[in-house]
Each structure stands twice: as C-alpha cells, then as structure tokens.
C-alpha cells in the first residue's frame, strides 16, 4: 500500500508542479501540496530501493519558457523549507542550536508573495536581472525589470564594485484590483491573483507593456564577500543605503531575536495585520543573522538549513454557492446561510458560511449559483466576502430576501437601525424556544451539565418542555427508557437513543446544583434580548432582586452603567408579557436564586480597588470564571490583555509563553495562585 502511495504521490506532485509553475493555475493550497511533499519525503526515506532521480522531491520546480535567454546562476537560487506551527519552528531552532552552540540571533521578515528575482550590479549599474527558473538556470528579464520603478538603475553611496542581490517582485493589491476592474469593463476574464499576474507580467515580451503595470520589488538577500557586513540585518541596511527598497524595522517588517516567544508574537501579529498591507504576504521567513554560520549550517538538497519559512494558512478561497437558506436563532434573529460546494479552507472542509444579513447580500449582490470568495478570519464560522468575478453569474435576478419566518411563517420584522431581520414570534417559534432552553442550560448561564441540545430538542418536540420552567417540573422518575431520535449533522442519518437511569440521575443532580447559581447568572439565563453577561451583572448589582428589576422604571434602568435605550425597552417588553412572569414565579418556586448574591460576595474587603488584573491559565482552587469573580468581588478590574496599565498578572498553570514574555517585557509582576490565596487571606 505505502509503495503504491509513493507512485501516487509522485504523480500528484508532478501534476500540481506543472499546474503551478508552467500553467500558473494552481488548484490546491500550498498547505496541501506541502503535506503531500512531506509524506513522499518520509516514504522515500523508508523505501530507499524506490529512489528515483526524477522524483518531485529532487527538484525545485521550473518556470522556464522559451522566450528569454537562459542564464546560469552563479550561486543556485534555493527555496525554503516550510513550517506551519510553533512546534516546527522550535524544532528548527533547536536543530540549529545543537549544531552551532551559543546564543544565536535570528532575523524575521515578511515572506513576500511574488516572483523571486536576482539582480547583478557592476560599478553601481544594473547589468542583469534573472528569474529563478529551476534554481540553477533562470531567464534574463533585464529589459522588463528596468521598468520597475523602485529598482535602482544606478546605485548611490559606498557600494561594492560587483555583487548580486535577490528579492521579490510583486504587484500591489490596489493596482491588481484596478487592472481587474478594467479587464471586466472590457469583457475580459479577471486575473486570479496578484502573484500570478506579476509573474505573467515579468514574462511579457514587450517591456513597454510591463512598464504600464506598477510592479514593485522588495530586496531581502545580499550575496558577496567583499565590503559586506557580517550579519544579514546589517547587509539589509547596507542595501538600503545603496538605494534599494528593503524591509524596515520601524514598519515592523523585520525583527531580530533569539526567543521563540518573540518569533511567535511577530508571526501572530502579521497573520492578523497582513490584511492591512498594500500587498500580499504568505508567511514569515526566519533566518540566522550571522552570515558566517550559514556555511557552517550548510544546506539540504534544495534549501538552506539557516532559514525556514513559516507559512500562513490560506485564508480565502473561491467556491460555488449552491443555495441560500435561513437560520432562526435563539433570539429570533434570521441569519442567511450560504450552502457551498465543499472546499478546503485553513485546514478544514467548509460547506456552509454565514451571509450575515440582507444588507450583506445586497452589498455584494450575491446570487444563488454564483462563485463566491469564502474567508476564515479570527471567528470560527467562515464568511462570504464577495463574488468571484472570474466565473459567469449564477441566477439572472438578484437574490430575494425572505419576508416570513422559514419555520413558523410569521412575517419578519426589522428594527430601526438594525441590519438583522427578526421573527417576532418569540414564544411559539420552535428554534427560538429550543434556543432559549439551550441558552438557559449553557455553562455561563445555569450550567446544567448533561442537558445537551439533543435532549432538549427531543423534550421540546415531544411536548414535555415548552419553556425553561418546565425543566424543573419534568417527571424525571418516570422517564427511564424515554426514546428519541437524533440526527447526525453530517450524514443526516437518524439514530435512536433512550434515557438511562444514570443519565436521569445526572440530569436531576444538575438541576439541584443550579439552585446555587447566583442571581446575576439566573438573570442572564432568562434570555432577555440584549441582556448579556455584563448587563446582567450590572442589573443585579443595581437591583438586587428580580422583582426590583421588574419594577424599575425606564429612567432607573437607564441610570445604570452600560444600559441604554435598547436594553431598557427590551426589559420593559419582557416583563410586560404575562407568560414570562409565570415562568419567573415557577423558577422561584423551584428554588432558583432570584435575589442578589452579588451582595454576599461583595462582603470582601476591597483590597484590589483601583487595580487591573490579567487572569491567564488554569487554576486549582478556582475555575477561571471563579477567580475572575473573586478579583471583582474585591474591587479589582479584570482585563483580557497585558498592557502598561496592568497591576499584576494572575498566572495559573499552562499560561501562554507569549503572555509571560509580554509581562516580562513590560515589567509587570506575575502572581501565582498560591500568592493570590495568601494575599486574600492576609487581608
Ligand atoms: S530568503 C535561500 N526572504 O520565498 C532562500 N525569501 O520559498 C533565500 N521569499 O525563493 C530566500 N520573501 O522567492 C527570502 N523575506 C524573504 C522572502 C523570500 C519571499 C520567497 C523567495 C524564495 C521563496 C522560498
């Protein structure tokens, strides 16, 4: 099987090499390509008898075409090994540490997503520009490169008489978008991405055409022996002084460090910030700074050991939108959902993405059948960020947003100033009812462990529970063997389940425990629109019983911090509905906390008044939320990120290394859980 896999992988890699390097039409992500390459490398090491000089693992790929003169590189143009995780970076660093001792400084730079170029200068004049080609032989594109405005034709300052410099040629995004707009206006097909467009442009035979396109170059690698600085970062600065555009420290495009935490911080910073750059980068390049070490470390078949590339995962892909469906949320908010042709994005297969609201669909004029761009940002659910103009449009008509709830058919409403449509049938629309139950049992609300969405749905659909108070009135004793069907989300298959005695005991225990949950969380659990965790806390502090909240006037509500018109109206509406008052009465009878426990916790002396504390990691005496509540009950303010305003960091086990580093850098004291326990007991 594995032997067959070797042949299978070689065929796959050959095909995709060709698509990538010759056709300029890649159809798989770099990540996928690299994982095939790694798998093949591992298998070839395991089966040495299957060695083949023509294996894709033995070549770097070629972009040679027959149009330009071939030039042999004086020094081969290598490529870089790729890394995708902190672990791989740490491995790379430790391999270097092991082979050359001492404290080693590393340089981190952006990995420009363009076309590699090698420039030769003699007596300060650009004499030759050569593409990478297959690494050994490239193509002479000097005529075209001369048109690139930020490449100096004549150097300035104290440059060496004869040297080579390498860098990347790319097309800034704005120029790319403009070119595509023009092409679409002319009825031409749009270009796929800036990198392929830059590569295609550089290989135009007519350099006047090249001159019309605003290509840019960023140089990152100076080669030569005479008159050169001894570190990479100093050479970059030398190149700047000769007139080249190079990465700059003040724009955070380059950094020097020997700490992995700093490397990861730089990588994570650019993974987020890259969207704000005017050009594409696809990762971060890490290099050993001291050039004397480069020879010592040497190279593998095709890449140096003194450098590696951390590759960002592809974040945006294009796929077809089959159908737009609508989801009804817990609060009745309608979310349009794009059902997509499955596509690989940032390591997962995506089949559905959020379209947010009617405005979003209108803004991008998204229609069923279109090909769309899907993006995965910080949030878990991918989103659609536009129509992929390279494909013919889907439906001939703009998408018609629904007017009625897809579940209960009630006419939808849209409140002033809000983008979302709502189904106003709060109390009799099943997803809203089940959603309310789900919210009620959730960890941050009543924390009813074991009460999962499947059980709740079954109870609701069987008419056993229609609101949260019903949970406390269920005849659990008689429910052993209660049968229900569960649908598998992926396959759609239905499976039968039944409640066992043990499960019932757990459900009962969870209900019992929930009677200790403090009032502020009960208030949150009720699922009153716009009353989130923070608002519930503020309300519970200002009005320490449910009856006081109910009786508060709009003015009194508005006087509370963080409570505005919208929330006040929502509270008034909630308490004006009799059914809600009945639920509250039943929950009171069941024994839930309907009075402020917040009072009790604030009995603590305010020893942390005016102090800002960052809580991180895992604790033994407290849950994470528990220790935050404790800090707050002593007058402290809990903040999510370390800054110069932080008084101290309260660190549990497994606190992230970058946070620890940041605390160190800013000189912020770090307190352990044990220190904290002593602090609060002393006072
Ligand atoms: S250093 C020995 N630095 O990435 C390799 N390369 O996959 C020297 N690239 O061929 C290259 N940004 O085309 C280096 N800051 C940077 C880079 C960079 C982009 C490209 C370059 C290289 C490829 C490797």
XYZ file of C-alpha atoms and ligand atoms in Angstrom:
707
model
C 0.000 0.000 0.000
C 2.703 2.506 1.014
C 4.781 1.590 -2.015
C 1.769 2.336 -4.207
C 1.346 5.573 -2.320
C 4.886 6.643 -3.365
C 3.902 6.376 -7.020
C 0.549 8.000 -6.409
C 2.160 10.971 -4.618
C 4.787 11.430 -7.325
C 2.077 11.586 -9.977
C 0.065 14.078 -7.922
C 3.067 16.312 -7.237
C 4.207 16.253 -10.851
C 0.765 17.297 -11.970
C 0.469 20.120 -9.454
C 4.045 21.304 -10.074
C 3.125 21.680 -13.705
C -0.115 23.477 -12.898
C 1.705 25.816 -10.543
C 4.948 26.563 -12.357
C 4.076 26.178 -16.017
C 0.360 26.901 -16.299
C 0.232 29.409 -13.437
C -3.050 27.800 -12.458
C -2.720 26.097 -9.055
C -5.755 24.094 -7.950
C -4.619 23.018 -4.488
C -3.414 25.035 -1.499
C 0.301 25.307 -0.658
C -0.532 23.571 2.585
C -1.951 20.540 0.785
C 0.936 20.459 -1.684
C 3.486 20.640 1.132
C 1.840 17.883 3.130
C 1.990 15.581 0.071
C 5.656 16.512 -0.372
C 6.405 15.733 3.296
C 4.555 12.423 3.071
C 6.544 11.485 -0.043
C 9.869 12.512 1.546
C 9.082 10.315 4.551
C 8.067 7.331 2.389
C 11.148 7.664 0.189
C 13.374 7.657 3.257
C 11.611 4.478 4.355
C 11.880 2.711 0.969
C 15.389 3.617 -0.292
C 15.065 0.992 -3.065
C 12.356 3.143 -4.649
C 14.725 6.101 -5.177
C 14.195 7.995 -8.440
C 16.257 10.934 -9.725
C 13.111 12.343 -11.315
C 11.046 12.331 -8.133
C 9.425 15.698 -7.324
C 11.398 15.659 -4.068
C 14.570 16.142 -6.136
C 13.563 19.232 -7.943
C 12.511 22.718 -7.081
C 10.122 23.285 -10.000
C 10.702 25.340 -13.107
C 9.120 28.381 -14.671
C 11.262 28.315 -17.799
C 9.559 29.358 -21.001
C 11.278 29.540 -24.359
C 11.053 33.300 -24.804
C 14.004 34.642 -22.832
C 17.694 33.956 -22.843
C 18.709 31.319 -20.300
C 21.343 32.323 -17.749
C 23.079 30.015 -15.325
C 23.013 31.351 -11.759
C 26.441 31.943 -10.250
C 25.044 30.582 -6.988
C 21.938 28.377 -7.075
C 18.685 30.037 -6.069
C 17.410 27.818 -3.293
C 13.935 27.563 -1.943
C 12.938 27.371 1.708
C 11.558 24.595 3.893
C 8.084 25.361 5.158
C 6.822 25.286 8.736
C 3.227 25.592 9.864
C 3.374 25.556 13.668
C 5.246 26.811 16.714
C 6.433 23.252 17.257
C 8.094 23.097 13.832
C 9.772 26.460 14.418
C 11.010 25.297 17.824
C 12.388 22.130 16.199
C 14.188 24.171 13.561
C 15.706 26.453 16.211
C 16.825 23.547 18.359
C 18.454 21.800 15.397
C 20.474 24.955 14.784
C 21.287 25.348 18.477
C 22.529 21.776 18.556
C 24.822 22.110 15.558
C 26.331 25.530 16.402
C 26.361 26.434 20.108
C 25.986 29.849 21.781
C 23.182 32.389 21.699
C 22.043 32.639 18.109
C 20.265 35.651 16.769
C 17.514 35.206 14.193
C 16.016 37.683 11.770
C 12.326 37.540 10.875
C 10.987 39.084 7.700
C 7.770 39.115 5.739
C 7.513 36.448 3.072
C 6.555 38.461 0.029
C 4.174 36.584 -2.249
C 5.608 37.423 -5.635
C 8.285 36.287 -8.047
C 11.894 35.782 -6.966
C 14.458 37.863 -8.830
C 18.252 38.031 -8.851
C 19.849 41.354 -9.752
C 23.516 41.871 -10.702
C 25.247 45.204 -10.330
C 28.636 46.160 -11.752
C 30.217 49.501 -10.899
C 26.854 50.556 -9.426
C 24.853 49.822 -12.599
C 22.147 47.176 -13.035
C 23.565 44.787 -15.617
C 21.375 41.731 -15.369
C 18.071 40.574 -13.843
C 17.377 36.842 -13.834
C 14.322 34.859 -12.705
C 14.753 31.814 -10.521
C 13.865 29.266 -13.214
C 14.709 25.831 -11.878
C 17.150 27.268 -9.327
C 20.204 26.561 -11.491
C 19.225 28.252 -14.753
C 16.904 31.257 -14.949
C 15.716 33.670 -17.636
C 17.164 37.050 -18.398
C 14.357 39.580 -17.890
C 16.602 42.653 -17.512
C 14.678 44.751 -20.022
C 11.461 44.254 -18.127
C 12.985 44.714 -14.694
C 14.487 48.037 -15.736
C 10.900 49.363 -15.912
C 10.261 48.680 -12.234
C 10.457 51.992 -10.539
C 11.781 51.033 -7.123
C 14.707 49.075 -8.544
C 17.731 51.416 -8.747
C 19.428 51.503 -12.148
C 22.373 53.396 -10.690
C 23.379 52.871 -7.083
C 24.376 55.513 -4.591
C 26.720 55.579 -1.592
C 29.511 53.154 -0.835
C 28.504 50.067 -2.823
C 30.796 47.127 -3.715
C 32.101 47.084 -7.303
C 30.351 43.853 -8.217
C 27.629 41.947 -6.378
C 24.310 40.145 -6.566
C 21.127 40.993 -4.644
C 17.915 38.975 -4.524
C 14.377 39.860 -3.706
C 10.780 39.559 -4.749
C 8.816 41.326 -7.457
C 5.121 41.758 -6.759
C 2.028 43.672 -7.772
C 0.372 45.761 -5.009
C -3.245 44.793 -4.405
C -4.742 48.130 -5.363
C -3.044 48.029 -8.767
C -4.214 44.449 -9.207
C -7.821 45.350 -8.381
C -7.706 48.303 -10.751
C -6.355 46.124 -13.557
C -9.135 43.627 -12.987
C -11.808 46.307 -12.995
C -10.516 47.500 -16.360
C -10.446 43.967 -17.725
C -14.013 43.301 -16.624
C -15.169 46.542 -18.238
C -13.619 45.349 -21.477
C -15.371 41.987 -21.091
C -12.082 40.174 -20.399
C -11.677 37.492 -17.744
C -10.246 38.763 -14.457
C -6.771 37.685 -13.283
C -6.628 35.103 -10.487
C -4.259 36.753 -8.000
C -1.513 39.367 -7.771
C 1.324 36.812 -7.731
C 0.399 35.099 -10.985
C -0.219 38.477 -12.564
C 3.218 39.735 -11.502
C 4.818 36.564 -12.846
C 2.944 36.804 -16.150
C 3.834 40.489 -16.455
C 7.534 39.888 -15.928
C 7.493 37.473 -18.830
C 5.846 39.813 -21.299
C 7.995 40.150 -24.406
C 7.177 43.804 -24.841
C 8.712 45.697 -21.948
C 6.579 48.751 -22.738
C 3.596 46.702 -21.585
C 5.477 45.833 -18.416
C 6.175 49.489 -17.752
C 2.427 50.186 -17.673
C 1.989 47.901 -14.712
C 3.076 49.206 -11.304
C 5.248 46.255 -10.266
C 7.347 46.715 -7.122
C 10.417 44.989 -5.774
C 11.446 44.275 -2.208
C 15.043 43.096 -1.781
C 15.979 40.761 1.076
C 19.234 38.948 0.340
C 22.686 40.420 -0.471
C 25.334 37.981 -1.752
C 29.059 38.531 -1.960
C 32.212 38.629 0.111
C 33.996 41.943 -0.327
C 32.910 45.003 1.575
C 29.879 43.265 3.034
C 28.639 43.423 6.622
C 28.810 40.267 8.706
C 25.164 39.932 9.604
C 22.114 39.647 7.394
C 20.310 42.536 9.094
C 23.339 44.829 8.617
C 23.555 43.859 4.928
C 19.904 44.731 4.501
C 20.710 48.179 5.898
C 23.712 48.467 3.558
C 21.427 47.684 0.624
C 19.044 50.378 1.776
C 21.899 52.867 1.736
C 22.725 51.916 -1.860
C 19.184 52.761 -2.926
C 17.195 49.538 -2.639
C 13.817 49.144 -1.007
C 14.299 46.693 1.865
C 12.212 45.639 4.911
C 12.294 48.286 7.620
C 12.346 47.986 11.394
C 10.095 50.960 12.005
C 7.343 49.413 9.905
C 7.812 46.172 11.865
C 8.678 44.357 8.628
C 11.829 42.909 10.142
C 12.812 41.828 13.653
C 15.864 40.359 15.424
C 15.511 37.969 18.347
C 16.601 34.672 19.852
C 13.354 33.951 21.758
C 10.724 31.625 20.308
C 8.024 33.625 22.108
C 9.108 36.770 20.194
C 9.118 34.851 16.935
C 5.587 33.619 17.528
C 4.449 37.095 18.577
C 5.853 38.538 15.316
C 4.217 35.731 13.301
C 0.859 36.138 15.005
C 0.981 39.886 14.639
C 1.481 39.637 10.874
C -1.016 36.807 10.442
C -3.630 39.339 11.585
C -2.088 42.572 10.295
C -1.301 41.278 6.807
C -4.814 42.091 5.679
C -3.960 45.786 6.146
C -0.812 45.662 3.999
C -0.995 47.009 0.478
C 0.499 43.781 -0.922
C 0.212 40.034 -0.279
C 2.491 38.092 2.029
C 2.122 34.352 2.544
C 4.227 33.841 5.649
C 7.271 34.907 7.628
C 10.862 33.990 6.741
C 13.204 33.209 9.637
C 16.964 33.433 9.068
C 20.109 33.008 11.155
C 21.541 36.520 11.328
C 25.262 35.811 11.418
C 26.408 35.037 7.895
C 29.494 33.054 8.958
C 27.095 30.472 10.374
C 25.381 29.939 7.014
C 28.288 27.891 5.636
C 28.636 26.034 8.884
C 24.979 25.018 8.810
C 25.019 24.171 5.128
C 22.038 23.046 3.105
C 19.845 20.085 2.227
C 19.160 19.057 -1.392
C 17.220 22.201 -2.201
C 17.070 24.518 0.782
C 19.444 26.077 3.295
C 19.400 24.975 6.948
C 19.900 28.549 8.140
C 16.470 29.722 7.007
C 12.905 28.495 7.039
C 9.515 29.902 6.120
C 6.520 29.919 8.445
C 3.601 29.730 6.024
C 0.246 31.272 6.907
C -2.673 29.046 6.103
C -4.643 30.172 3.054
C -7.486 32.243 4.326
C -9.587 32.950 1.288
C -10.870 30.519 -1.320
C -13.402 30.565 -4.109
C -16.235 28.056 -4.407
C -19.747 27.756 -5.782
C -22.759 28.882 -3.783
C -25.486 26.282 -4.278
C -28.289 27.729 -2.221
C -29.107 30.377 0.361
C -31.078 29.060 3.341
C -32.118 30.805 6.550
C -31.487 30.004 10.182
C -33.585 31.234 13.064
C -31.522 31.911 16.154
C -32.315 31.818 19.832
C -33.368 35.465 19.787
C -35.347 35.144 16.566
C -32.558 36.787 14.544
C -32.556 35.476 10.998
C -29.178 34.547 9.534
C -28.872 33.799 5.839
C -26.584 30.827 5.301
C -24.610 30.026 2.161
C -24.633 26.318 1.289
C -21.423 25.778 -0.656
C -19.658 23.279 -2.832
C -17.295 21.786 -0.209
C -13.893 23.499 -0.207
C -10.685 23.303 1.836
C -10.067 26.451 3.852
C -7.434 26.928 6.575
C -7.213 23.184 7.059
C -10.944 22.365 7.248
C -13.596 21.479 4.703
C -16.169 24.240 4.542
C -19.721 23.550 3.338
C -21.591 26.417 4.902
C -20.788 30.048 5.575
C -22.618 32.959 7.121
C -24.008 35.684 4.868
C -24.798 37.808 7.961
C -27.859 39.769 6.826
C -29.849 41.158 3.929
C -27.542 44.185 3.524
C -24.530 41.970 3.105
C -26.197 40.016 0.288
C -27.244 43.256 -1.342
C -23.811 44.869 -0.965
C -22.031 42.062 -2.813
C -25.094 41.243 -4.970
C -24.699 37.582 -4.068
C -26.929 35.215 -6.024
C -27.538 31.500 -5.887
C -25.261 29.726 -8.369
C -22.511 32.396 -8.119
C -18.933 31.520 -7.342
C -18.057 33.337 -4.138
C -14.982 34.136 -2.037
C -15.031 32.467 1.371
C -12.797 33.795 4.113
C -11.889 32.467 7.535
C -10.760 35.149 9.909
C -10.444 35.053 13.676
C -14.020 33.834 14.034
C -14.967 30.177 13.770
C -17.701 30.493 11.162
C -16.366 31.346 7.704
C -17.915 34.231 5.852
C -18.568 35.222 2.261
C -16.628 38.319 1.241
C -17.628 38.776 -2.360
C -18.444 37.271 -5.716
C -15.614 35.679 -7.686
C -15.901 37.646 -10.904
C -13.899 35.151 -12.928
C -16.947 32.912 -13.262
C -20.236 33.543 -15.028
C -23.027 34.811 -12.775
C -25.459 32.318 -11.232
C -29.081 33.386 -11.101
C -30.103 36.138 -13.540
C -32.014 38.010 -10.814
C -30.718 39.499 -7.552
C -31.453 37.327 -4.519
C -34.879 37.881 -3.000
C -34.653 38.010 0.808
C -37.410 36.145 2.652
C -40.348 38.075 4.151
C -41.610 35.357 6.516
C -40.029 33.106 9.120
C -38.880 29.892 7.444
C -40.153 27.903 10.447
C -43.365 29.452 11.764
C -44.190 31.648 8.737
C -44.699 34.767 10.879
C -43.925 37.973 8.993
C -40.366 39.109 9.740
C -39.592 42.499 11.228
C -36.528 44.702 11.020
C -35.968 47.168 13.841
C -34.790 50.655 13.061
C -31.041 50.940 12.814
C -30.531 47.167 12.854
C -29.224 45.089 9.983
C -30.829 41.866 11.114
C -34.354 40.651 10.375
C -36.205 39.040 13.303
C -39.037 36.602 13.684
C -41.177 38.323 16.336
C -42.936 35.100 17.329
C -40.651 34.672 20.339
C -42.777 32.287 22.291
C -44.095 29.919 19.674
C -41.368 29.558 17.047
C -39.547 26.312 17.759
C -35.877 27.288 17.120
C -36.383 30.296 19.386
C -37.910 28.121 22.078
C -35.227 25.440 21.818
C -32.589 28.163 21.587
C -33.870 29.698 24.822
C -33.613 26.315 26.530
C -30.094 25.828 25.156
C -29.033 29.216 26.414
C -30.585 28.576 29.827
C -28.615 25.344 30.350
C -25.324 26.720 28.965
C -22.181 26.876 31.086
C -22.188 30.626 31.614
C -25.893 30.634 32.457
C -27.319 27.852 34.689
C -24.550 25.380 33.823
C -26.927 22.394 33.664
C -24.374 19.727 32.828
C -25.695 16.837 30.765
C -28.638 18.816 29.380
C -27.469 18.855 25.775
C -29.208 20.274 22.738
C -30.280 16.809 21.601
C -32.114 16.053 24.848
C -33.688 19.495 24.914
C -34.859 19.216 21.310
C -36.366 15.811 21.990
C -38.168 17.056 25.103
C -39.462 20.082 23.241
C -40.585 18.125 20.211
C -42.382 15.617 22.405
C -44.265 18.383 24.124
C -42.672 17.677 27.519
C -40.971 21.051 27.831
C -42.029 24.310 26.262
C -40.163 26.807 28.435
C -37.285 26.867 30.924
C -39.506 26.490 33.988
C -40.835 23.176 32.643
C -37.364 21.662 33.101
C -37.872 21.753 36.877
C -41.306 20.127 36.633
C -40.367 17.133 34.477
C -41.428 13.769 35.940
C -37.824 12.513 35.720
C -38.629 9.432 37.851
C -40.941 8.160 35.163
C -38.665 8.899 32.265
C -36.263 5.958 32.314
C -36.353 4.478 28.815
C -37.715 7.681 27.179
C -36.847 7.241 23.492
C -35.942 9.871 20.958
C -34.245 10.267 17.592
C -31.029 12.106 16.965
C -29.970 13.274 13.519
C -26.285 13.121 12.546
C -25.362 16.635 11.367
C -23.022 15.434 8.645
C -24.660 12.306 7.245
C -28.262 13.201 8.108
C -28.628 9.645 9.483
C -31.108 9.174 12.333
C -30.228 7.167 15.413
C -32.429 6.103 18.264
C -31.444 6.998 21.836
C -33.071 6.356 25.157
C -32.637 7.873 28.607
C -30.881 5.595 31.091
C -31.216 5.731 34.873
C -27.653 7.069 35.197
C -28.315 9.919 32.779
C -31.518 10.776 34.624
C -29.628 10.874 37.932
C -27.114 13.264 36.383
C -29.822 15.476 34.959
C -31.502 15.656 38.351
C -28.207 16.481 40.064
C -27.544 19.285 37.602
C -30.984 20.779 38.295
C -30.291 20.573 42.019
C -26.886 22.279 41.658
C -28.378 25.047 39.556
C -30.261 26.250 42.621
C -26.957 27.651 43.895
C -26.263 29.665 40.747
C -26.108 33.357 41.705
C -28.879 35.744 40.757
C -26.895 37.638 38.128
C -26.459 34.438 36.135
C -30.116 33.475 36.539
C -30.957 36.881 35.116
C -28.638 36.222 32.194
C -30.065 32.700 31.747
C -33.599 34.022 31.212
C -32.510 35.031 27.725
C -33.953 38.539 27.753
C -32.986 40.156 24.485
C -29.846 42.356 24.736
C -29.202 41.222 28.327
C -25.783 39.596 28.055
C -23.482 38.582 30.882
C -22.176 42.066 31.641
C -25.558 43.763 31.526
C -26.995 41.046 33.802
C -24.182 41.711 36.280
C -24.801 45.446 36.239
C -28.543 44.953 36.659
C -28.125 42.507 39.540
C -25.872 44.966 41.324
C -28.239 47.898 40.853
C -31.455 45.965 41.523
C -30.665 43.032 43.783
C -33.862 41.008 43.154
C -35.911 40.008 40.134
C -38.878 41.988 41.439
C -36.756 45.117 41.720
C -35.567 44.676 38.142
C -39.188 44.177 37.034
C -40.373 47.272 38.852
C -37.521 49.559 37.817
C -38.647 52.499 35.694
C -37.015 53.233 32.354
C -35.192 56.178 33.943
C -33.839 53.983 36.710
C -32.700 51.393 34.212
C -31.017 53.993 32.026
C -29.109 55.297 35.032
C -27.197 52.003 35.234
C -23.784 51.793 33.546
C -23.853 50.091 30.122
C -27.658 50.198 29.904
C -29.070 52.183 27.034
C -32.450 52.724 25.447
C -32.453 49.432 23.551
C -31.831 47.333 26.646
C -34.269 49.286 28.785
C -37.009 48.794 26.181
C -36.235 45.126 25.883
C -36.506 44.676 29.677
C -39.794 46.563 29.800
C -41.158 44.398 26.999
C -40.035 41.174 28.661
C -41.708 41.955 31.977
C -44.911 43.104 30.277
C -45.608 39.597 28.988
C -47.656 37.506 31.433
C -46.184 34.241 30.245
C -42.720 35.428 31.309
C -43.992 36.381 34.768
C -45.462 32.899 35.161
C -42.077 31.374 34.218
C -40.319 33.543 36.804
C -42.781 32.538 39.518
C -42.277 28.867 38.705
C -38.483 29.243 38.801
C -38.790 30.957 42.201
C -40.863 28.052 43.475
C -38.297 25.612 42.061
C -35.754 27.312 44.316
C -33.586 29.352 41.916
C -31.755 32.410 43.241
C -33.953 35.369 42.422
C -32.186 37.689 44.809
C -28.774 39.259 44.705
C -25.989 37.006 45.793
C -23.753 39.717 44.412
C -24.285 41.418 47.780
C -22.814 38.470 49.621
C -19.657 38.257 47.509
C -19.003 41.960 47.843
C -18.613 41.466 51.593
C -14.947 41.041 50.814
C -12.680 43.927 51.707
C -11.968 45.952 48.544
C -8.238 45.186 48.636
C -7.957 45.222 44.852
C -9.714 48.556 44.383
C -8.159 50.506 41.520
C -6.051 47.543 40.396
C -6.183 45.968 36.964
C -5.503 42.250 36.850
C -4.987 39.919 33.905
C -6.031 36.311 34.620
C -4.452 33.583 32.497
C -4.043 29.799 32.623
C -5.724 27.094 34.672
C -6.263 27.210 38.451
C -6.739 24.514 41.056
C -8.800 26.260 43.768
C -10.936 28.245 41.367
C -12.417 27.887 37.911
C -11.213 30.630 35.555
C -14.564 32.430 35.867
C -14.467 31.819 39.610
C -11.134 33.553 40.117
C -12.238 36.461 37.931
C -15.372 36.816 40.059
C -13.229 36.719 43.181
C -10.983 39.500 41.866
C -14.034 41.586 41.024
C -15.642 40.938 44.388
C -12.564 42.527 45.962
C -12.888 45.624 43.834
C -10.335 44.605 41.147
C -10.843 45.081 37.437
C -10.232 42.063 35.220
C -8.689 42.802 31.838
C -8.071 40.473 28.906
C -4.699 41.741 27.751
C -1.456 42.808 29.331
C -0.538 46.477 28.991
C 1.350 49.092 30.949
C -1.892 49.617 32.936
C -1.850 46.050 34.282
C -1.144 45.907 38.033
C -0.276 42.219 38.032
C -0.843 39.039 36.080
C -2.538 36.201 37.937
C -0.983 33.149 36.322
C -2.364 29.645 36.582
C -0.801 26.547 35.058
C -0.322 26.495 31.259
C -0.192 30.250 30.843
C 0.853 31.029 27.270
C 4.596 31.829 26.803
C 3.903 34.963 24.782
C 1.809 36.444 27.610
C 4.547 35.625 30.085
C 7.095 37.285 27.812
C 4.943 40.358 27.447
C 4.613 40.648 31.234
C 8.389 40.376 31.488
C 8.948 42.985 28.790
C 6.625 45.463 30.480
C 7.961 44.669 33.930
C 4.562 43.581 35.228
C 4.645 41.307 38.303
C 3.326 37.775 37.809
C 1.473 36.245 40.751
C 0.759 32.525 41.146
C -2.490 31.117 42.503
C -0.690 30.361 45.779
C 0.478 34.015 46.061
C -3.087 35.138 45.441
C -4.516 32.854 48.120
C -2.020 34.263 50.613
C -2.811 37.840 49.549
C -6.549 37.434 50.066
C -6.222 35.548 53.332
C -3.738 38.066 54.815
C -6.011 40.977 54.279
S 15.210 34.399 1.610
C 17.744 30.642 0.390
N 13.428 36.138 2.297
O 10.226 32.666 -0.795
C 16.475 31.295 0.258
N 12.857 34.603 0.560
O 10.049 29.609 -0.698
C 16.612 32.753 0.275
N 10.631 34.970 -0.381
O 12.544 31.678 -3.207
C 15.314 33.389 0.242
N 10.094 36.677 0.885
O 11.198 33.841 -3.600
C 13.705 35.101 1.481
N 11.974 37.786 3.024
C 12.247 36.763 2.204
C 11.333 36.293 1.240
C 11.678 35.203 0.438
C 9.693 35.889 -0.104
C 10.476 33.916 -1.404
C 11.681 33.710 -2.302
C 12.083 32.290 -2.078
C 10.821 31.680 -1.591
C 11.114 30.438 -0.785
